[in-house]
CSV table of C-alpha atoms and ligand atoms in Angstrom, one decimal:
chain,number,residue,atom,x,y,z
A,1,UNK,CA,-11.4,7.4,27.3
A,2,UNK,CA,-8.6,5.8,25.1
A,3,UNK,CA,-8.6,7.2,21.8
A,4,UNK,CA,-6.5,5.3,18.9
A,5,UNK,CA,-5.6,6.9,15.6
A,6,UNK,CA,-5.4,5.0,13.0
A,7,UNK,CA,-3.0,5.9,9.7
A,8,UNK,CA,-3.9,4.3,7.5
A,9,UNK,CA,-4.9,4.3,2.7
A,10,UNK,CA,-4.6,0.6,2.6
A,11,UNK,CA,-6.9,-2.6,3.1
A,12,UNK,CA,-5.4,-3.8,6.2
A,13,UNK,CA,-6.1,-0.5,7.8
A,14,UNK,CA,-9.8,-0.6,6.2
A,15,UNK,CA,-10.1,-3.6,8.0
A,16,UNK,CA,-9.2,-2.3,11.4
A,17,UNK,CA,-11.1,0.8,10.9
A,18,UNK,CA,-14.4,-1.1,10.3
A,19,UNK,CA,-14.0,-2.0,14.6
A,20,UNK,CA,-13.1,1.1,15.7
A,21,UNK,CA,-15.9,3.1,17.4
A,22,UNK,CA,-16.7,6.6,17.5
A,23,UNK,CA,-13.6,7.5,19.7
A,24,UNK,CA,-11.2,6.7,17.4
A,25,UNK,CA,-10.0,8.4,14.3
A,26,UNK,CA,-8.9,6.8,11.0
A,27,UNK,CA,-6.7,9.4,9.3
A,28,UNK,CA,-6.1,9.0,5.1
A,29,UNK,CA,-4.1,11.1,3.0
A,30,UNK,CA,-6.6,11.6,0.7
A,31,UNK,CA,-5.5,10.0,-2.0
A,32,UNK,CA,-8.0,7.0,-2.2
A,33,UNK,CA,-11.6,6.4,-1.8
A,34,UNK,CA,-12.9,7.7,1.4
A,35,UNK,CA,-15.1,5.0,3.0
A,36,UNK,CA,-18.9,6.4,4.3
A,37,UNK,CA,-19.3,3.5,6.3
A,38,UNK,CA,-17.3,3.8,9.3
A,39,UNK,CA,-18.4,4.4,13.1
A,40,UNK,CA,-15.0,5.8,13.7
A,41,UNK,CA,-14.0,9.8,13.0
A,42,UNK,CA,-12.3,9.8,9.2
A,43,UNK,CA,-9.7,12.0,8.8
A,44,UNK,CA,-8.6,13.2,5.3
A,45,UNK,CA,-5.6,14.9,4.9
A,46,UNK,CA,-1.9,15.4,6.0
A,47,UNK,CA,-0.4,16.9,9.1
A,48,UNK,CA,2.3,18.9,7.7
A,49,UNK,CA,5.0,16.6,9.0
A,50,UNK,CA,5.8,15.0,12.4
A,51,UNK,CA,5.3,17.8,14.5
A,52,UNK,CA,2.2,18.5,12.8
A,53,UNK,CA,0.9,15.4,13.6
A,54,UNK,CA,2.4,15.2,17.4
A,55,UNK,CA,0.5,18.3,17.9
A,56,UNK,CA,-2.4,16.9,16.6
A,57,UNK,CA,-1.8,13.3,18.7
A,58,UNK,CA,-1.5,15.8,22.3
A,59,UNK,CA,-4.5,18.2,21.0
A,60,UNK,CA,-7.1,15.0,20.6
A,61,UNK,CA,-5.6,13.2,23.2
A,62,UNK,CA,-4.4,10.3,21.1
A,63,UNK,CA,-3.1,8.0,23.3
A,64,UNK,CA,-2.2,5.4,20.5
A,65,UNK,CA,-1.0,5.4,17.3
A,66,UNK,CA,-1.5,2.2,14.7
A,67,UNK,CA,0.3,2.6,11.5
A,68,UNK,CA,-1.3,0.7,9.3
A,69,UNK,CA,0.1,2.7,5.9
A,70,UNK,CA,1.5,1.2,3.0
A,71,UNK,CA,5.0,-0.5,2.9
A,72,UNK,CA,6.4,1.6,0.6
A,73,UNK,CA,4.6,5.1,2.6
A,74,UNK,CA,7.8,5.7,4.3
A,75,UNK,CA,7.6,8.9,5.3
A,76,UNK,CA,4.2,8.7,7.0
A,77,UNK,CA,5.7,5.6,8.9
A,78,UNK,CA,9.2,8.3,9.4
A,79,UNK,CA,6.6,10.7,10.7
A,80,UNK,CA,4.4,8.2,12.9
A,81,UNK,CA,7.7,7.4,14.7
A,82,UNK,CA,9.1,10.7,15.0
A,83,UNK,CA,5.3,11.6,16.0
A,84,UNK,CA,5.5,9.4,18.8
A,85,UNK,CA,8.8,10.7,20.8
A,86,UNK,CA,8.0,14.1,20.5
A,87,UNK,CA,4.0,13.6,22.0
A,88,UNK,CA,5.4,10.5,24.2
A,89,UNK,CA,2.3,8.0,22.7
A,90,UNK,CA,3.3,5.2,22.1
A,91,UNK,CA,3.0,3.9,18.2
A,92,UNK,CA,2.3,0.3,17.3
A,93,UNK,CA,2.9,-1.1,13.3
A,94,UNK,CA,1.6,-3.4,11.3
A,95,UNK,CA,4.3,-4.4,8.8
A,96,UNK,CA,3.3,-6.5,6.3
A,97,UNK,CA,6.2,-9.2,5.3
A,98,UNK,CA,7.8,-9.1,1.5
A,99,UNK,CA,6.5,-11.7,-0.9
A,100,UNK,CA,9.5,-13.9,-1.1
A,101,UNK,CA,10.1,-15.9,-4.5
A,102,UNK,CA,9.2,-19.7,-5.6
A,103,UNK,CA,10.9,-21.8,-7.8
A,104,UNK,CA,10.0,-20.9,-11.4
A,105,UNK,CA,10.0,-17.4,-10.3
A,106,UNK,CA,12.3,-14.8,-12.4
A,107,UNK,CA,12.5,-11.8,-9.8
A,108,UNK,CA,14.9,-9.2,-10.0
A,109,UNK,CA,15.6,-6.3,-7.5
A,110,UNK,CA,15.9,-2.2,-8.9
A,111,UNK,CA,16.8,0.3,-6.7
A,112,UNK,CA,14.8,3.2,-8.1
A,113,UNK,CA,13.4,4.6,-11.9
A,114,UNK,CA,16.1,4.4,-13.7
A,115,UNK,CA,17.2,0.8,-13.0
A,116,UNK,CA,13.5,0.1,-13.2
A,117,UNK,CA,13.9,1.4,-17.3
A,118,UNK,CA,17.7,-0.1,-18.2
A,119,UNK,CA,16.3,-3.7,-16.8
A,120,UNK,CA,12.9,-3.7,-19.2
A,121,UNK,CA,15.0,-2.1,-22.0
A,122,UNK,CA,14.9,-5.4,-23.6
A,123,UNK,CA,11.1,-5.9,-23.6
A,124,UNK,CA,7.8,-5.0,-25.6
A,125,UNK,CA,4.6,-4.9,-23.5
A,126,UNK,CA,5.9,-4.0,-19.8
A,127,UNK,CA,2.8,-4.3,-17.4
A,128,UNK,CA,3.6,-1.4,-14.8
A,129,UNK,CA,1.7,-1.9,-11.0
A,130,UNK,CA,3.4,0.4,-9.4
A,131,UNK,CA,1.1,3.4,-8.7
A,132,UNK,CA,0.6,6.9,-10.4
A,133,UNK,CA,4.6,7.4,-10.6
A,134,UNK,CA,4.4,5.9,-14.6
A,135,UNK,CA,2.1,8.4,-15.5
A,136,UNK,CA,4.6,11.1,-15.4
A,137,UNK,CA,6.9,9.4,-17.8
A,138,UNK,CA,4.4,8.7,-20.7
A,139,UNK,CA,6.5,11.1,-22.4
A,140,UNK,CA,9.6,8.7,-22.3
A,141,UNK,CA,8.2,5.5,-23.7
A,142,UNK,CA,10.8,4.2,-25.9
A,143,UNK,CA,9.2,3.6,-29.6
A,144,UNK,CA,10.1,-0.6,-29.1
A,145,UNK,CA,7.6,-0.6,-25.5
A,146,UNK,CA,3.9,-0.3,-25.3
A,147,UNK,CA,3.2,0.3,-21.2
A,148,UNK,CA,0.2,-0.9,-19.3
A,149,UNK,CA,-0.3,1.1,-16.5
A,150,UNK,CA,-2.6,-0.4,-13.6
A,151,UNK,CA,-3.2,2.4,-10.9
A,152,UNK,CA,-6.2,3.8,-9.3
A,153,UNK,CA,-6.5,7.2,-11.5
A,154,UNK,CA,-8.4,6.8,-14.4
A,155,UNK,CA,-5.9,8.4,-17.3
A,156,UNK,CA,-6.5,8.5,-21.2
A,157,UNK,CA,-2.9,7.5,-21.6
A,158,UNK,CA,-2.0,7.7,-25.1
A,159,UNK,CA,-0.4,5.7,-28.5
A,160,UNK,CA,2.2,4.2,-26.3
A,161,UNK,CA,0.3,3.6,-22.6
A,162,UNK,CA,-3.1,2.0,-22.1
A,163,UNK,CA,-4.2,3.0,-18.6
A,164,UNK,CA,-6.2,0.6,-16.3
A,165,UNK,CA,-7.4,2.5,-13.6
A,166,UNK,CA,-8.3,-0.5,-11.3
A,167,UNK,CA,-8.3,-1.8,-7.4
A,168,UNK,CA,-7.1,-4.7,-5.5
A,169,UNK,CA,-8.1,-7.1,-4.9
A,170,UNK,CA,-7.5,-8.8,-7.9
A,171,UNK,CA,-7.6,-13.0,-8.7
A,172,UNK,CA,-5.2,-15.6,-10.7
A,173,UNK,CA,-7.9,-15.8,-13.4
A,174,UNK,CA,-8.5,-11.8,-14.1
A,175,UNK,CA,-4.6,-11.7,-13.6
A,176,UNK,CA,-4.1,-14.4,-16.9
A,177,UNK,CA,-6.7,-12.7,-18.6
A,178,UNK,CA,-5.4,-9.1,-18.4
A,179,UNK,CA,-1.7,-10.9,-18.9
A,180,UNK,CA,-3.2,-12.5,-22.3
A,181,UNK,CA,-4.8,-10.2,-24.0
A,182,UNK,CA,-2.3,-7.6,-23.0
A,183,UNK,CA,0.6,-9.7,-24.0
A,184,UNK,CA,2.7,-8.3,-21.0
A,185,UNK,CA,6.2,-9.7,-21.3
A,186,UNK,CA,7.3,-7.9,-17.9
A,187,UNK,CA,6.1,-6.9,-14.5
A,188,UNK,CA,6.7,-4.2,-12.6
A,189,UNK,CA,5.6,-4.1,-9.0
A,190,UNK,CA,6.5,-3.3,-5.5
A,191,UNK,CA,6.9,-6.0,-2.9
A,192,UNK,CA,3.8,-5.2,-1.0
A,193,UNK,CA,2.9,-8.5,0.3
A,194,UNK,CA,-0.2,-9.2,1.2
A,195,UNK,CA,-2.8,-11.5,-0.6
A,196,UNK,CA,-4.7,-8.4,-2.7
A,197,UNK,CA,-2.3,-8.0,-5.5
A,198,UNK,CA,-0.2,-11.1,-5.0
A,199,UNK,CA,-2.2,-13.3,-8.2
A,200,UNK,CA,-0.1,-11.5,-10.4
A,201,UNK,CA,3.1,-13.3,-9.9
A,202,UNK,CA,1.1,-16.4,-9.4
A,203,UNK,CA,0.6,-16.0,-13.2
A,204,UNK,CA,3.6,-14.3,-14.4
A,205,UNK,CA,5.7,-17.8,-12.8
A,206,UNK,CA,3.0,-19.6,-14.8
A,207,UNK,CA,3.6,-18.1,-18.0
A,208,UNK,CA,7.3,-17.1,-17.5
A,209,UNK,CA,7.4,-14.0,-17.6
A,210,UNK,CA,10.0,-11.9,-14.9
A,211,UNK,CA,8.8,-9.4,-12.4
A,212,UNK,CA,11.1,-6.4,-11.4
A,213,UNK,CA,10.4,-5.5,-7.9
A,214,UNK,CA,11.2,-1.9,-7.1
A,215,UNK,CA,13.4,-2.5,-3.2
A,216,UNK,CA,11.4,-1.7,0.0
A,217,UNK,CA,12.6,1.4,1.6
A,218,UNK,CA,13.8,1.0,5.4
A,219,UNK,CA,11.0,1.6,7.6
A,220,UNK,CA,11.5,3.0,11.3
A,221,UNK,CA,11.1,0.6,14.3
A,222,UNK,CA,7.8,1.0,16.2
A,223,UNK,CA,6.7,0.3,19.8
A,224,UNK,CA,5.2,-2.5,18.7
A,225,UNK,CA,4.8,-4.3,15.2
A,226,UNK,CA,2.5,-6.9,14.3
A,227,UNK,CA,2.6,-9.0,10.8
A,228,UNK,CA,-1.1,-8.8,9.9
A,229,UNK,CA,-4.3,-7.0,10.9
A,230,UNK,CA,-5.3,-10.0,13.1
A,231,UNK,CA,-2.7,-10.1,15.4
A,232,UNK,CA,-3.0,-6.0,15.9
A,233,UNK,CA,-6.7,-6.5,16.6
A,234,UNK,CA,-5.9,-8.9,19.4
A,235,UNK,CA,-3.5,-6.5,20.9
A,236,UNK,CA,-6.2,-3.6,20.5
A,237,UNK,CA,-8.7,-5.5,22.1
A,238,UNK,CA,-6.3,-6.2,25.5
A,239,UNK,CA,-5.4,-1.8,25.0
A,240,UNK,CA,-9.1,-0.6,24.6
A,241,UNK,CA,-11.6,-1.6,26.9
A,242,UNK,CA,-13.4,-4.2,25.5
A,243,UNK,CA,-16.8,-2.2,24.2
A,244,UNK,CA,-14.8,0.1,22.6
A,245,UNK,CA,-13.6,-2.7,19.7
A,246,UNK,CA,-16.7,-3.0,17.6
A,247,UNK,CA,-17.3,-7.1,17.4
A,248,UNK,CA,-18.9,-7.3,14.1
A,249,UNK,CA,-18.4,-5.2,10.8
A,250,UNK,CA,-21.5,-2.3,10.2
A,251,UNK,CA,-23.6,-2.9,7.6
B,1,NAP,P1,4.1,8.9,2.0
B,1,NAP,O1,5.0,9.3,0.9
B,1,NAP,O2,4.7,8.1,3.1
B,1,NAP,O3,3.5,10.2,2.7
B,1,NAP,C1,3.5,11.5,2.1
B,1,NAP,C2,2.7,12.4,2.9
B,1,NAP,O4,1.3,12.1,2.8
B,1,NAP,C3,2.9,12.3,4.4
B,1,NAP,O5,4.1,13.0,4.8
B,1,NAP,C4,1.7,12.9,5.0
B,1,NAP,O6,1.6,14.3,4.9
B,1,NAP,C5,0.6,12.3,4.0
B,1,NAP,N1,0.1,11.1,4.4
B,1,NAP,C6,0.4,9.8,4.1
B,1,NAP,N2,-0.3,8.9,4.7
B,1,NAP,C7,-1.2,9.6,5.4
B,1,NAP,C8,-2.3,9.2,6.3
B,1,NAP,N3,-2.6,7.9,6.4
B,1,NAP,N4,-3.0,10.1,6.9
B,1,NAP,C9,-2.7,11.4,6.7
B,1,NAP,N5,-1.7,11.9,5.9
B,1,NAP,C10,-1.0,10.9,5.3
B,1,NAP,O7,2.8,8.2,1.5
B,1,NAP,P2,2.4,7.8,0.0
B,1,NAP,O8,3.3,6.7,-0.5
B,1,NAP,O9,2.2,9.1,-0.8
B,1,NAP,O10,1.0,7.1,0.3
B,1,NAP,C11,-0.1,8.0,0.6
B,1,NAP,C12,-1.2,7.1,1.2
B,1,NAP,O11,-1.6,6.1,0.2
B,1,NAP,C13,-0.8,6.4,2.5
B,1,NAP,O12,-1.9,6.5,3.4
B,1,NAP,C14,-0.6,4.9,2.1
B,1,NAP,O13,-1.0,4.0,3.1
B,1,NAP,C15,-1.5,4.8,0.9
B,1,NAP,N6,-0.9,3.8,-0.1
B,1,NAP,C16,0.3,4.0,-0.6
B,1,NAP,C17,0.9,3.1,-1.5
B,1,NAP,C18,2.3,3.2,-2.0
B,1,NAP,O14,2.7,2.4,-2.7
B,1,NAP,N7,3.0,4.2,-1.5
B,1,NAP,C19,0.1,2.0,-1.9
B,1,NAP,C20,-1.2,1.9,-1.4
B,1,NAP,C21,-1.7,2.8,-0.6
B,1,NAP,P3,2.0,15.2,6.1
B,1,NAP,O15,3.5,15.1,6.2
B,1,NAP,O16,1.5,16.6,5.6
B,1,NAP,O17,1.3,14.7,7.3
């Protein structure tokens, strides 16, 4: 019987998970929420690098892996590939394209923390959506900023951060709300792409304010790579035999 495993901690992998079978395995890091609902296997935890996982791929007879992590998960995506050689199954992708800019958009690129910091330097009332990696620097906030932090870890902050521990996805209107009463003067995001967190700089080109977009990091090349969960379905459904794609979401 074919077995797929799928890596996944995001929405698009949620998606593809919720037509998997019992066969198949849908592996989180264990950051998130683990879903109850699924009919596949859920797997929480790492693998202890690639060989970990290759041995894990041979041992359950895996014989395909779907990454479906996060854009900026890079190692996972390092390991998937490196995975794959070594246990000779093949790995298939889904990598999600970068939001590109519009006019009225005020974008600029930073390489890592520190360019992140100089480039808001000038501003109040940064809003940060970049994950947990803020919260380690609530130490730092110069006495001119007040940060809000969006992440999924609910955090007390303190006089400097307000923490919104929060998940995608989120819409134009909650976006102009939270930008407004927040008075946010600068974003801070990664260029997931994607439709769940993309209202945000719908709204900061609305009310002018500039987004600084932490740079992708280089993922690996895969066996195959699709640009959404659709078109990796399709390809599932011709791998699998056709029962073993479930045709409607459980309830
Ligand atoms: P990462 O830096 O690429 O991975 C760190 C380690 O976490 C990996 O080496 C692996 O441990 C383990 N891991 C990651 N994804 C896993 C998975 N799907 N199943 C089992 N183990 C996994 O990843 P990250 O940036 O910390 O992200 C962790 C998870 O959160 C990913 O599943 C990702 O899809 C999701 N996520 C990430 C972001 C983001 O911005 N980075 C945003 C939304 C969701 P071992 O080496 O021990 O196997």
């Amino acid at each position: 019987m074919k077995r797929v495993l799928l890596l996944g901690g995001t929405g698009d992998a949620l998606v593809i998970a919720r037509r998997l079978g019992p066969a198949h395995v849908y592996s989180l890091a264990g950051l998130g929420r683990v879903p109850a609902d699924l009919q596949c296997e859920v797997r929480v935890g790492g693998y202890g690098g690639a060989q970990g996982l290759a041995d894990f791929v041979r041992a359950q007879g895996i014989g395909l892996m779907l990454d479906a992590t996060h854009p900026y998960a890079a190692q996972m995506s390092r390991n998937v590939s490196e995975a794959s050689a070594r246990a000779n199954v093949p790995c298939w992708a889904i990598r999600r394209a970068a939001w590109q800019p519009q006019p009225g958009d005020d974008w600029r690129d930073a390489a890592g923390w520190s360019d992140i910091v100089a480039q808001i330097a000038p501003y109040r009332r940064p809003l940060w959506t970049l994950g947990r990696e803020p919260l380690a620097h609530l130490d730092d906030i110069p006495p001119s900023q007040h940060w809000t932090i969006r992440c999924l870890d609910p955090h007390p902050g303190n006089a400097s951060a307000t923490i919104i521990g929060a998940r995608g996805p989120f819409s134009v209107d909650g976006e102009r709300a939270l930008f407004t009463e927040r008075r946010i003067d600068v974003v801070i995001s990664k260029n997931s792409g994607g439709g769940a967190t993309e209202a945000k700089l719908a709204v900061a080109r609305e009310l002018h304010v500039p987004v600084v977009l932490l740079k992708r990091p280089a993922l690996p090349p895969a066996t195959r790579e699709f640009d959404d969960t659709a078109s990796a379905l399709q390809a599932l459904a011709q791998w699998l035999h056709p029962d073993q794609l479930l045709t409607k979401a459980p309830v």
